[in-house]
Amino acid sequence: EAQVTQNPRYLITVTGKKLTVTCSQNMNHEYMSWYRQDPGLGLRQIYYSMNVEVTDKGDVPEGYKVSRKEKRNFPLILESPSPNQTSLYFCASSLSQGAGYEQYFGPGTRLTVT
Amino acid sequence: QKEVEQDPGPLSVPEGAIVSLNCTYSNSAFQYFMWYRQYSRKGPELLMYTYSSGNKEDGRFTAQVDKSSKYISLFIRDSQPSDSATYLCAMSRNFNKFYFGSGTKLNVKP
């Protein structure tokens, strides 16, 4: 089944404890992206990747890191999480930049930072 | 000023009604416009895509883009209870960065 998977689905952590949220797609997609969703603010793009080893900042990159060493994986790293990073996070992928109108989203990761 | 503005609703309509959802935007460089549907506790999924100005129809759904007014709309005809979801508009200049509205929650009552 074609899908985008995220792990973990739920995470409660404390301020300053480094964490990684994994994202994997099995569709051989070139483009991948991370979003956070907050009430009243909608989806905001954190980082995106056009292909392996090619990443760039979205609208709200502060406090996050990403890497794209393999085509299928695009982990999101929070090196020192803070309470304002409490949010619902979505990973998404599309076939290529040219087909970017259709992004396939993962099921989401709900992160709480205390 | 936010790049994309969308009325959060909620919008409650009876089954069979015509629904109109709208977004406004500020960046005239946007040329790709999308509508995503998000069910509760799920990720968004693409509903409609439009390039530049004009209309596009797909079954009960019609997307309209008016670039001169920086205004996009999604119309749902003969709305069904299964259409109850949050609808997100999204737009992009070149499919690298995407800007989403905050979403409008729609409830279609049987």
JSON list of C-alpha atoms in Angstrom, two decimals:
[
{"chain": "A", "resi": 1, "resn": "GLU", "atom": "CA", "xyz": [0.00, 0.00, 0.00]},
{"chain": "A", "resi": 2, "resn": "ALA", "atom": "CA", "xyz": [1.33, 3.42, -1.01]},
{"chain": "A", "resi": 3, "resn": "GLN", "atom": "CA", "xyz": [1.72, 5.49, 2.11]},
{"chain": "A", "resi": 4, "resn": "VAL", "atom": "CA", "xyz": [3.63, 7.98, 4.22]},
{"chain": "A", "resi": 5, "resn": "THR", "atom": "CA", "xyz": [4.39, 6.74, 7.71]},
{"chain": "A", "resi": 6, "resn": "GLN", "atom": "CA", "xyz": [5.42, 8.74, 10.75]},
{"chain": "A", "resi": 7, "resn": "ASN", "atom": "CA", "xyz": [6.77, 7.61, 14.09]},
{"chain": "A", "resi": 8, "resn": "PRO", "atom": "CA", "xyz": [5.99, 8.09, 16.84]},
{"chain": "A", "resi": 9, "resn": "ARG", "atom": "CA", "xyz": [2.33, 9.05, 16.50]},
{"chain": "A", "resi": 10, "resn": "TYR", "atom": "CA", "xyz": [2.22, 10.56, 19.98]},
{"chain": "A", "resi": 11, "resn": "LEU", "atom": "CA", "xyz": [5.09, 11.91, 22.05]},
{"chain": "A", "resi": 12, "resn": "ILE", "atom": "CA", "xyz": [5.28, 13.73, 25.37]},
{"chain": "A", "resi": 13, "resn": "THR", "atom": "CA", "xyz": [8.72, 15.04, 26.26]},
{"chain": "A", "resi": 14, "resn": "VAL", "atom": "CA", "xyz": [10.44, 17.64, 28.40]},
{"chain": "A", "resi": 15, "resn": "THR", "atom": "CA", "xyz": [12.10, 20.89, 27.45]},
{"chain": "A", "resi": 16, "resn": "GLY", "atom": "CA", "xyz": [15.60, 20.44, 26.07]},
{"chain": "A", "resi": 17, "resn": "LYS", "atom": "CA", "xyz": [15.53, 16.69, 25.45]},
{"chain": "A", "resi": 18, "resn": "LYS", "atom": "CA", "xyz": [16.53, 16.03, 21.84]},
{"chain": "A", "resi": 19, "resn": "LEU", "atom": "CA", "xyz": [14.05, 14.06, 19.78]},
{"chain": "A", "resi": 20, "resn": "THR", "atom": "CA", "xyz": [13.59, 12.80, 16.24]},
{"chain": "A", "resi": 21, "resn": "VAL", "atom": "CA", "xyz": [10.34, 12.22, 14.41]},
{"chain": "A", "resi": 22, "resn": "THR", "atom": "CA", "xyz": [10.78, 9.82, 11.50]},
{"chain": "A", "resi": 23, "resn": "CYS", "atom": "CA", "xyz": [9.01, 10.02, 8.15]},
{"chain": "A", "resi": 24, "resn": "SER", "atom": "CA", "xyz": [9.15, 7.39, 5.44]},
{"chain": "A", "resi": 25, "resn": "GLN", "atom": "CA", "xyz": [7.39, 7.04, 2.08]},
{"chain": "A", "resi": 26, "resn": "ASN", "atom": "CA", "xyz": [7.24, 3.99, -0.18]},
{"chain": "A", "resi": 27, "resn": "MET", "atom": "CA", "xyz": [6.21, 5.76, -3.40]},
{"chain": "A", "resi": 28, "resn": "ASN", "atom": "CA", "xyz": [9.68, 6.74, -4.68]},
{"chain": "A", "resi": 29, "resn": "HIS", "atom": "CA", "xyz": [8.72, 10.39, -4.31]},
{"chain": "A", "resi": 30, "resn": "GLU", "atom": "CA", "xyz": [11.36, 13.06, -4.84]},
{"chain": "A", "resi": 31, "resn": "TYR", "atom": "CA", "xyz": [9.74, 15.87, -2.86]},
{"chain": "A", "resi": 32, "resn": "MET", "atom": "CA", "xyz": [9.15, 15.66, 0.90]},
{"chain": "A", "resi": 33, "resn": "SER", "atom": "CA", "xyz": [8.11, 18.26, 3.42]},
{"chain": "A", "resi": 34, "resn": "TRP", "atom": "CA", "xyz": [7.34, 18.80, 7.09]},
{"chain": "A", "resi": 35, "resn": "TYR", "atom": "CA", "xyz": [4.44, 20.90, 8.42]},
{"chain": "A", "resi": 36, "resn": "ARG", "atom": "CA", "xyz": [3.12, 21.82, 11.80]},
{"chain": "A", "resi": 37, "resn": "GLN", "atom": "CA", "xyz": [-0.58, 22.42, 12.41]},
{"chain": "A", "resi": 38, "resn": "ASP", "atom": "CA", "xyz": [-1.76, 24.72, 15.18]},
{"chain": "A", "resi": 39, "resn": "PRO", "atom": "CA", "xyz": [-5.31, 25.94, 15.93]},
{"chain": "A", "resi": 40, "resn": "GLY", "atom": "CA", "xyz": [-6.04, 29.18, 14.13]},
{"chain": "A", "resi": 41, "resn": "LEU", "atom": "CA", "xyz": [-2.75, 29.09, 12.25]},
{"chain": "A", "resi": 42, "resn": "GLY", "atom": "CA", "xyz": [-3.36, 26.17, 9.93]},
{"chain": "A", "resi": 43, "resn": "LEU", "atom": "CA", "xyz": [-0.56, 24.20, 8.33]},
{"chain": "A", "resi": 44, "resn": "ARG", "atom": "CA", "xyz": [2.80, 25.93, 8.25]},
{"chain": "A", "resi": 45, "resn": "GLN", "atom": "CA", "xyz": [5.75, 24.54, 6.34]},
{"chain": "A", "resi": 46, "resn": "ILE", "atom": "CA", "xyz": [8.90, 23.85, 8.37]},
{"chain": "A", "resi": 47, "resn": "TYR", "atom": "CA", "xyz": [11.35, 22.37, 5.84]},
{"chain": "A", "resi": 48, "resn": "TYR", "atom": "CA", "xyz": [11.17, 20.74, 2.47]},
{"chain": "A", "resi": 49, "resn": "SER", "atom": "CA", "xyz": [13.43, 18.58, 0.33]},
{"chain": "A", "resi": 50, "resn": "MET", "atom": "CA", "xyz": [13.51, 18.42, -3.45]},
{"chain": "A", "resi": 51, "resn": "ASN", "atom": "CA", "xyz": [15.59, 15.25, -3.48]},
{"chain": "A", "resi": 52, "resn": "VAL", "atom": "CA", "xyz": [18.37, 13.43, -1.65]},
{"chain": "A", "resi": 53, "resn": "GLU", "atom": "CA", "xyz": [20.79, 15.87, 0.01]},
{"chain": "A", "resi": 54, "resn": "VAL", "atom": "CA", "xyz": [18.69, 18.88, -1.12]},
{"chain": "A", "resi": 55, "resn": "THR", "atom": "CA", "xyz": [16.79, 20.62, 1.67]},
{"chain": "A", "resi": 56, "resn": "ASP", "atom": "CA", "xyz": [15.55, 24.15, 2.25]},
{"chain": "A", "resi": 57, "resn": "LYS", "atom": "CA", "xyz": [13.69, 26.21, 4.82]},
{"chain": "A", "resi": 58, "resn": "GLY", "atom": "CA", "xyz": [9.97, 26.67, 4.82]},
{"chain": "A", "resi": 59, "resn": "ASP", "atom": "CA", "xyz": [8.08, 29.36, 6.65]},
{"chain": "A", "resi": 60, "resn": "VAL", "atom": "CA", "xyz": [8.87, 28.34, 10.24]},
{"chain": "A", "resi": 61, "resn": "PRO", "atom": "CA", "xyz": [12.25, 26.54, 10.37]},
{"chain": "A", "resi": 62, "resn": "GLU", "atom": "CA", "xyz": [13.55, 27.92, 13.68]},
{"chain": "A", "resi": 63, "resn": "GLY", "atom": "CA", "xyz": [14.30, 25.21, 16.23]},
{"chain": "A", "resi": 64, "resn": "TYR", "atom": "CA", "xyz": [14.17, 22.35, 13.71]},
{"chain": "A", "resi": 65, "resn": "LYS", "atom": "CA", "xyz": [16.66, 20.40, 11.62]},
{"chain": "A", "resi": 66, "resn": "VAL", "atom": "CA", "xyz": [16.17, 17.92, 8.82]},
{"chain": "A", "resi": 67, "resn": "SER", "atom": "CA", "xyz": [18.28, 15.62, 6.70]},
{"chain": "A", "resi": 68, "resn": "ARG", "atom": "CA", "xyz": [17.64, 13.66, 3.51]},
{"chain": "A", "resi": 69, "resn": "LYS", "atom": "CA", "xyz": [20.23, 10.94, 3.16]},
{"chain": "A", "resi": 70, "resn": "GLU", "atom": "CA", "xyz": [17.91, 8.45, 1.48]},
{"chain": "A", "resi": 71, "resn": "LYS", "atom": "CA", "xyz": [15.07, 9.12, -0.92]},
{"chain": "A", "resi": 72, "resn": "ARG", "atom": "CA", "xyz": [12.43, 7.42, 1.22]},
{"chain": "A", "resi": 73, "resn": "ASN", "atom": "CA", "xyz": [13.27, 9.00, 4.61]},
{"chain": "A", "resi": 74, "resn": "PHE", "atom": "CA", "xyz": [13.04, 12.57, 5.86]},
{"chain": "A", "resi": 75, "resn": "PRO", "atom": "CA", "xyz": [13.47, 12.80, 9.64]},
{"chain": "A", "resi": 76, "resn": "LEU", "atom": "CA", "xyz": [12.61, 15.93, 11.64]},
{"chain": "A", "resi": 77, "resn": "ILE", "atom": "CA", "xyz": [15.00, 16.70, 14.49]},
{"chain": "A", "resi": 78, "resn": "LEU", "atom": "CA", "xyz": [14.29, 18.93, 17.47]},
{"chain": "A", "resi": 79, "resn": "GLU", "atom": "CA", "xyz": [17.65, 19.38, 19.17]},
{"chain": "A", "resi": 80, "resn": "SER", "atom": "CA", "xyz": [16.33, 21.32, 22.17]},
{"chain": "A", "resi": 81, "resn": "PRO", "atom": "CA", "xyz": [12.53, 21.24, 22.18]},
{"chain": "A", "resi": 82, "resn": "SER", "atom": "CA", "xyz": [10.61, 24.05, 23.83]},
{"chain": "A", "resi": 83, "resn": "PRO", "atom": "CA", "xyz": [6.94, 24.29, 24.86]},
{"chain": "A", "resi": 84, "resn": "ASN", "atom": "CA", "xyz": [6.15, 26.49, 21.82]},
{"chain": "A", "resi": 85, "resn": "GLN", "atom": "CA", "xyz": [6.96, 23.47, 19.63]},
{"chain": "A", "resi": 86, "resn": "THR", "atom": "CA", "xyz": [3.98, 21.62, 21.07]},
{"chain": "A", "resi": 87, "resn": "SER", "atom": "CA", "xyz": [1.96, 20.93, 17.93]},
{"chain": "A", "resi": 88, "resn": "LEU", "atom": "CA", "xyz": [0.60, 18.39, 15.46]},
{"chain": "A", "resi": 89, "resn": "TYR", "atom": "CA", "xyz": [3.27, 17.56, 12.87]},
{"chain": "A", "resi": 90, "resn": "PHE", "atom": "CA", "xyz": [2.67, 16.22, 9.38]},
{"chain": "A", "resi": 91, "resn": "CYS", "atom": "CA", "xyz": [5.12, 14.81, 6.89]},
{"chain": "A", "resi": 92, "resn": "ALA", "atom": "CA", "xyz": [4.13, 14.93, 3.22]},
{"chain": "A", "resi": 93, "resn": "SER", "atom": "CA", "xyz": [5.56, 13.78, -0.09]},
{"chain": "A", "resi": 94, "resn": "SER", "atom": "CA", "xyz": [4.89, 14.30, -3.78]},
{"chain": "A", "resi": 95, "resn": "LEU", "atom": "CA", "xyz": [6.21, 12.60, -6.89]},
{"chain": "A", "resi": 96, "resn": "SER", "atom": "CA", "xyz": [8.32, 15.59, -7.89]},
{"chain": "A", "resi": 97, "resn": "GLN", "atom": "CA", "xyz": [8.34, 19.38, -7.72]},
{"chain": "A", "resi": 98, "resn": "GLY", "atom": "CA", "xyz": [6.36, 19.42, -10.97]},
{"chain": "A", "resi": 99, "resn": "ALA", "atom": "CA", "xyz": [3.67, 17.25, -9.40]},
{"chain": "A", "resi": 100, "resn": "GLY", "atom": "CA", "xyz": [3.69, 19.21, -6.18]},
{"chain": "A", "resi": 101, "resn": "TYR", "atom": "CA", "xyz": [0.00, 20.00, -6.38]},
{"chain": "A", "resi": 102, "resn": "GLU", "atom": "CA", "xyz": [-0.69, 16.55, -4.91]},
{"chain": "A", "resi": 103, "resn": "GLN", "atom": "CA", "xyz": [1.06, 15.98, -1.63]},
{"chain": "A", "resi": 104, "resn": "TYR", "atom": "CA", "xyz": [0.42, 12.78, 0.26]},
{"chain": "A", "resi": 105, "resn": "PHE", "atom": "CA", "xyz": [0.30, 13.36, 3.98]},
{"chain": "A", "resi": 106, "resn": "GLY", "atom": "CA", "xyz": [1.23, 11.05, 6.80]},
{"chain": "A", "resi": 107, "resn": "PRO", "atom": "CA", "xyz": [-1.11, 10.41, 9.74]},
{"chain": "A", "resi": 108, "resn": "GLY", "atom": "CA", "xyz": [0.48, 13.06, 11.95]},
{"chain": "A", "resi": 109, "resn": "THR", "atom": "CA", "xyz": [2.56, 13.12, 15.12]},
{"chain": "A", "resi": 110, "resn": "ARG", "atom": "CA", "xyz": [1.16, 14.87, 18.15]},
{"chain": "A", "resi": 111, "resn": "LEU", "atom": "CA", "xyz": [4.03, 16.32, 20.17]},
{"chain": "A", "resi": 112, "resn": "THR", "atom": "CA", "xyz": [3.72, 17.80, 23.64]},
{"chain": "A", "resi": 113, "resn": "VAL", "atom": "CA", "xyz": [6.72, 19.55, 25.21]},
{"chain": "A", "resi": 114, "resn": "THR", "atom": "CA", "xyz": [6.41, 20.27, 28.94]},
{"chain": "B", "resi": 1, "resn": "GLN", "atom": "CA", "xyz": [-0.32, 39.99, 7.51]},
{"chain": "B", "resi": 2, "resn": "LYS", "atom": "CA", "xyz": [-0.79, 36.29, 6.84]},
{"chain": "B", "resi": 3, "resn": "GLU", "atom": "CA", "xyz": [-0.13, 35.10, 3.32]},
{"chain": "B", "resi": 4, "resn": "VAL", "atom": "CA", "xyz": [-3.45, 33.25, 3.18]},
{"chain": "B", "resi": 5, "resn": "GLU", "atom": "CA", "xyz": [-6.65, 34.08, 5.05]},
{"chain": "B", "resi": 6, "resn": "GLN", "atom": "CA", "xyz": [-9.50, 31.62, 5.49]},
{"chain": "B", "resi": 7, "resn": "ASP", "atom": "CA", "xyz": [-12.62, 31.87, 7.62]},
{"chain": "B", "resi": 8, "resn": "PRO", "atom": "CA", "xyz": [-12.37, 29.09, 10.24]},
{"chain": "B", "resi": 9, "resn": "GLY", "atom": "CA", "xyz": [-16.12, 28.58, 10.53]},
{"chain": "B", "resi": 10, "resn": "PRO", "atom": "CA", "xyz": [-17.58, 26.30, 11.70]},
{"chain": "B", "resi": 11, "resn": "LEU", "atom": "CA", "xyz": [-20.05, 26.19, 8.86]},
{"chain": "B", "resi": 12, "resn": "SER", "atom": "CA", "xyz": [-23.16, 24.10, 9.42]},
{"chain": "B", "resi": 13, "resn": "VAL", "atom": "CA", "xyz": [-25.51, 23.30, 6.52]},
{"chain": "B", "resi": 14, "resn": "PRO", "atom": "CA", "xyz": [-28.35, 20.84, 5.86]},
{"chain": "B", "resi": 15, "resn": "GLU", "atom": "CA", "xyz": [-27.78, 17.89, 3.56]},
{"chain": "B", "resi": 16, "resn": "GLY", "atom": "CA", "xyz": [-28.25, 18.85, -0.08]},
{"chain": "B", "resi": 17, "resn": "ALA", "atom": "CA", "xyz": [-27.19, 22.48, 0.38]},
{"chain": "B", "resi": 18, "resn": "ILE", "atom": "CA", "xyz": [-24.65, 24.27, -1.79]},
{"chain": "B", "resi": 19, "resn": "VAL", "atom": "CA", "xyz": [-21.54, 25.12, 0.19]},
{"chain": "B", "resi": 20, "resn": "SER", "atom": "CA", "xyz": [-19.18, 27.97, -0.61]},
{"chain": "B", "resi": 21, "resn": "LEU", "atom": "CA", "xyz": [-15.70, 28.04, 0.94]},
{"chain": "B", "resi": 22, "resn": "ASN", "atom": "CA", "xyz": [-13.30, 30.89, 0.31]},
{"chain": "B", "resi": 23, "resn": "CYS", "atom": "CA", "xyz": [-9.73, 32.09, 0.79]},
{"chain": "B", "resi": 24, "resn": "THR", "atom": "CA", "xyz": [-7.99, 35.35, 0.12]},
{"chain": "B", "resi": 25, "resn": "TYR", "atom": "CA", "xyz": [-4.27, 35.82, -0.33]},
{"chain": "B", "resi": 26, "resn": "SER", "atom": "CA", "xyz": [-1.77, 38.62, -0.51]},
{"chain": "B", "resi": 27, "resn": "ASN", "atom": "CA", "xyz": [1.05, 37.34, -2.71]},
{"chain": "B", "resi": 28, "resn": "SER", "atom": "CA", "xyz": [0.32, 37.98, -6.38]},
{"chain": "B", "resi": 29, "resn": "ALA", "atom": "CA", "xyz": [3.11, 35.53, -7.34]},
{"chain": "B", "resi": 30, "resn": "PHE", "atom": "CA", "xyz": [0.99, 32.53, -6.34]},
{"chain": "B", "resi": 31, "resn": "GLN", "atom": "CA", "xyz": [-0.07, 30.64, -9.45]},
{"chain": "B", "resi": 32, "resn": "TYR", "atom": "CA", "xyz": [-0.94, 27.16, -8.16]},
{"chain": "B", "resi": 33, "resn": "PHE", "atom": "CA", "xyz": [-4.04, 26.75, -5.99]},
{"chain": "B", "resi": 34, "resn": "MET", "atom": "CA", "xyz": [-5.22, 23.65, -4.18]},
{"chain": "B", "resi": 35, "resn": "TRP", "atom": "CA", "xyz": [-7.99, 22.55, -1.88]},
{"chain": "B", "resi": 36, "resn": "TYR", "atom": "CA", "xyz": [-7.34, 19.81, 0.63]},
{"chain": "B", "resi": 37, "resn": "ARG", "atom": "CA", "xyz": [-9.88, 17.98, 2.79]},
{"chain": "B", "resi": 38, "resn": "GLN", "atom": "CA", "xyz": [-8.96, 16.84, 6.27]},
{"chain": "B", "resi": 39, "resn": "TYR", "atom": "CA", "xyz": [-11.08, 14.45, 8.28]},
{"chain": "B", "resi": 40, "resn": "SER", "atom": "CA", "xyz": [-10.75, 14.41, 12.05]},
{"chain": "B", "resi": 41, "resn": "ARG", "atom": "CA", "xyz": [-7.48, 12.80, 13.23]},
{"chain": "B", "resi": 42, "resn": "LYS", "atom": "CA", "xyz": [-6.26, 12.31, 9.66]},
{"chain": "B", "resi": 43, "resn": "GLY", "atom": "CA", "xyz": [-3.78, 13.97, 7.36]},
{"chain": "B", "resi": 44, "resn": "PRO", "atom": "CA", "xyz": [-5.06, 16.28, 4.60]},
{"chain": "B", "resi": 45, "resn": "GLU", "atom": "CA", "xyz": [-5.82, 14.83, 1.16]},
{"chain": "B", "resi": 46, "resn": "LEU", "atom": "CA", "xyz": [-5.97, 16.65, -2.15]},
{"chain": "B", "resi": 47, "resn": "LEU", "atom": "CA", "xyz": [-9.44, 17.51, -3.38]},
{"chain": "B", "resi": 48, "resn": "MET", "atom": "CA", "xyz": [-8.94, 19.99, -6.23]},
{"chain": "B", "resi": 49, "resn": "TYR", "atom": "CA", "xyz": [-6.07, 21.69, -8.04]},
{"chain": "B", "resi": 50, "resn": "THR", "atom": "CA", "xyz": [-6.20, 24.75, -10.27]},
{"chain": "B", "resi": 51, "resn": "TYR", "atom": "CA", "xyz": [-3.47, 26.52, -12.18]},
{"chain": "B", "resi": 52, "resn": "SER", "atom": "CA", "xyz": [-3.78, 30.31, -12.49]},
{"chain": "B", "resi": 53, "resn": "SER", "atom": "CA", "xyz": [-7.22, 31.86, -12.95]},
{"chain": "B", "resi": 54, "resn": "GLY", "atom": "CA", "xyz": [-10.38, 30.09, -14.01]},
{"chain": "B", "resi": 55, "resn": "ASN", "atom": "CA", "xyz": [-12.77, 27.34, -13.00]},
{"chain": "B", "resi": 56, "resn": "LYS", "atom": "CA", "xyz": [-12.37, 23.62, -12.60]},
{"chain": "B", "resi": 57, "resn": "GLU", "atom": "CA", "xyz": [-15.14, 21.15, -12.00]},
{"chain": "B", "resi": 58, "resn": "ASP", "atom": "CA", "xyz": [-14.93, 17.60, -10.65]},
{"chain": "B", "resi": 59, "resn": "GLY", "atom": "CA", "xyz": [-18.23, 15.93, -9.86]},
{"chain": "B", "resi": 60, "resn": "ARG", "atom": "CA", "xyz": [-19.97, 17.90, -7.11]},
{"chain": "B", "resi": 61, "resn": "PHE", "atom": "CA", "xyz": [-16.93, 20.13, -6.56]},
{"chain": "B", "resi": 62, "resn": "THR", "atom": "CA", "xyz": [-16.00, 23.34, -8.40]},
{"chain": "B", "resi": 63, "resn": "ALA", "atom": "CA", "xyz": [-12.88, 25.37, -7.74]},
{"chain": "B", "resi": 64, "resn": "GLN", "atom": "CA", "xyz": [-12.63, 28.99, -8.84]},
{"chain": "B", "resi": 65, "resn": "VAL", "atom": "CA", "xyz": [-9.62, 31.28, -8.90]},
{"chain": "B", "resi": 66, "resn": "ASP", "atom": "CA", "xyz": [-9.82, 35.03, -9.40]},
{"chain": "B", "resi": 67, "resn": "LYS", "atom": "CA", "xyz": [-6.22, 36.26, -9.45]},
{"chain": "B", "resi": 68, "resn": "SER", "atom": "CA", "xyz": [-7.24, 39.88, -10.02]},
{"chain": "B", "resi": 69, "resn": "SER", "atom": "CA", "xyz": [-9.04, 39.85, -6.67]},
{"chain": "B", "resi": 70, "resn": "LYS", "atom": "CA", "xyz": [-6.64, 37.39, -5.01]},
{"chain": "B", "resi": 71, "resn": "TYR", "atom": "CA", "xyz": [-9.63, 35.24, -4.10]},
{"chain": "B", "resi": 72, "resn": "ILE", "atom": "CA", "xyz": [-10.26, 31.53, -4.48]},
{"chain": "B", "resi": 73, "resn": "SER", "atom": "CA", "xyz": [-13.41, 29.53, -3.84]},
{"chain": "B", "resi": 74, "resn": "LEU", "atom": "CA", "xyz": [-14.56, 25.94, -3.53]},
{"chain": "B", "resi": 75, "resn": "PHE", "atom": "CA", "xyz": [-18.21, 25.11, -4.16]},
{"chain": "B", "resi": 76, "resn": "ILE", "atom": "CA", "xyz": [-19.77, 21.84, -3.07]},
{"chain": "B", "resi": 77, "resn": "ARG", "atom": "CA", "xyz": [-23.12, 20.96, -4.66]},
{"chain": "B", "resi": 78, "resn": "ASP", "atom": "CA", "xyz": [-25.61, 18.56, -3.10]},
{"chain": "B", "resi": 79, "resn": "SER", "atom": "CA", "xyz": [-23.57, 18.39, 0.08]},
{"chain": "B", "resi": 80, "resn": "GLN", "atom": "CA", "xyz": [-23.54, 15.08, 1.94]},
{"chain": "B", "resi": 81, "resn": "PRO", "atom": "CA", "xyz": [-22.86, 14.20, 5.59]},
{"chain": "B", "resi": 82, "resn": "SER", "atom": "CA", "xyz": [-19.67, 12.52, 4.36]},
{"chain": "B", "resi": 83, "resn": "ASP", "atom": "CA", "xyz": [-18.45, 15.96, 3.25]},
{"chain": "B", "resi": 84, "resn": "SER", "atom": "CA", "xyz": [-18.20, 16.97, 6.92]},
{"chain": "B", "resi": 85, "resn": "ALA", "atom": "CA", "xyz": [-14.52, 17.78, 7.37]},
{"chain": "B", "resi": 86, "resn": "THR", "atom": "CA", "xyz": [-12.09, 20.68, 7.53]},
{"chain": "B", "resi": 87, "resn": "TYR", "atom": "CA", "xyz": [-11.26, 22.22, 4.15]},
{"chain": "B", "resi": 88, "resn": "LEU", "atom": "CA", "xyz": [-7.86, 23.79, 3.67]},
{"chain": "B", "resi": 89, "resn": "CYS", "atom": "CA", "xyz": [-6.88, 26.03, 0.81]},
{"chain": "B", "resi": 90, "resn": "ALA", "atom": "CA", "xyz": [-3.23, 25.98, -0.24]},
{"chain": "B", "resi": 91, "resn": "MET", "atom": "CA", "xyz": [-1.18, 27.90, -2.73]},
{"chain": "B", "resi": 92, "resn": "SER", "atom": "CA", "xyz": [2.31, 28.04, -4.12]},
{"chain": "B", "resi": 93, "resn": "ARG", "atom": "CA", "xyz": [4.45, 30.04, -6.50]},
{"chain": "B", "resi": 94, "resn": "ASN", "atom": "CA", "xyz": [6.48, 27.14, -7.84]},
{"chain": "B", "resi": 95, "resn": "PHE", "atom": "CA", "xyz": [5.68, 23.98, -5.86]},
{"chain": "B", "resi": 96, "resn": "ASN", "atom": "CA", "xyz": [8.59, 24.27, -3.47]},
{"chain": "B", "resi": 97, "resn": "LYS", "atom": "CA", "xyz": [7.07, 26.39, -0.69]},
{"chain": "B", "resi": 98, "resn": "PHE", "atom": "CA", "xyz": [3.40, 26.01, 0.18]},
{"chain": "B", "resi": 99, "resn": "TYR", "atom": "CA", "xyz": [1.10, 28.31, 2.10]},
{"chain": "B", "resi": 100, "resn": "PHE", "atom": "CA", "xyz": [-2.06, 26.96, 3.67]},
{"chain": "B", "resi": 101, "resn": "GLY", "atom": "CA", "xyz": [-5.12, 28.67, 5.05]},
{"chain": "B", "resi": 102, "resn": "SER", "atom": "CA", "xyz": [-6.19, 27.91, 8.61]},
{"chain": "B", "resi": 103, "resn": "GLY", "atom": "CA", "xyz": [-9.02, 25.69, 7.39]},
{"chain": "B", "resi": 104, "resn": "THR", "atom": "CA", "xyz": [-12.83, 25.92, 7.46]},
{"chain": "B", "resi": 105, "resn": "LYS", "atom": "CA", "xyz": [-14.67, 23.27, 9.44]},
{"chain": "B", "resi": 106, "resn": "LEU", "atom": "CA", "xyz": [-17.81, 22.12, 7.63]},
{"chain": "B", "resi": 107, "resn": "ASN", "atom": "CA", "xyz": [-20.65, 20.14, 9.18]},
{"chain": "B", "resi": 108, "resn": "VAL", "atom": "CA", "xyz": [-23.36, 18.76, 6.90]},
{"chain": "B", "resi": 109, "resn": "LYS", "atom": "CA", "xyz": [-26.40, 17.73, 8.89]},
{"chain": "B", "resi": 110, "resn": "PRO", "atom": "CA", "xyz": [-28.52, 14.78, 7.69]}
]
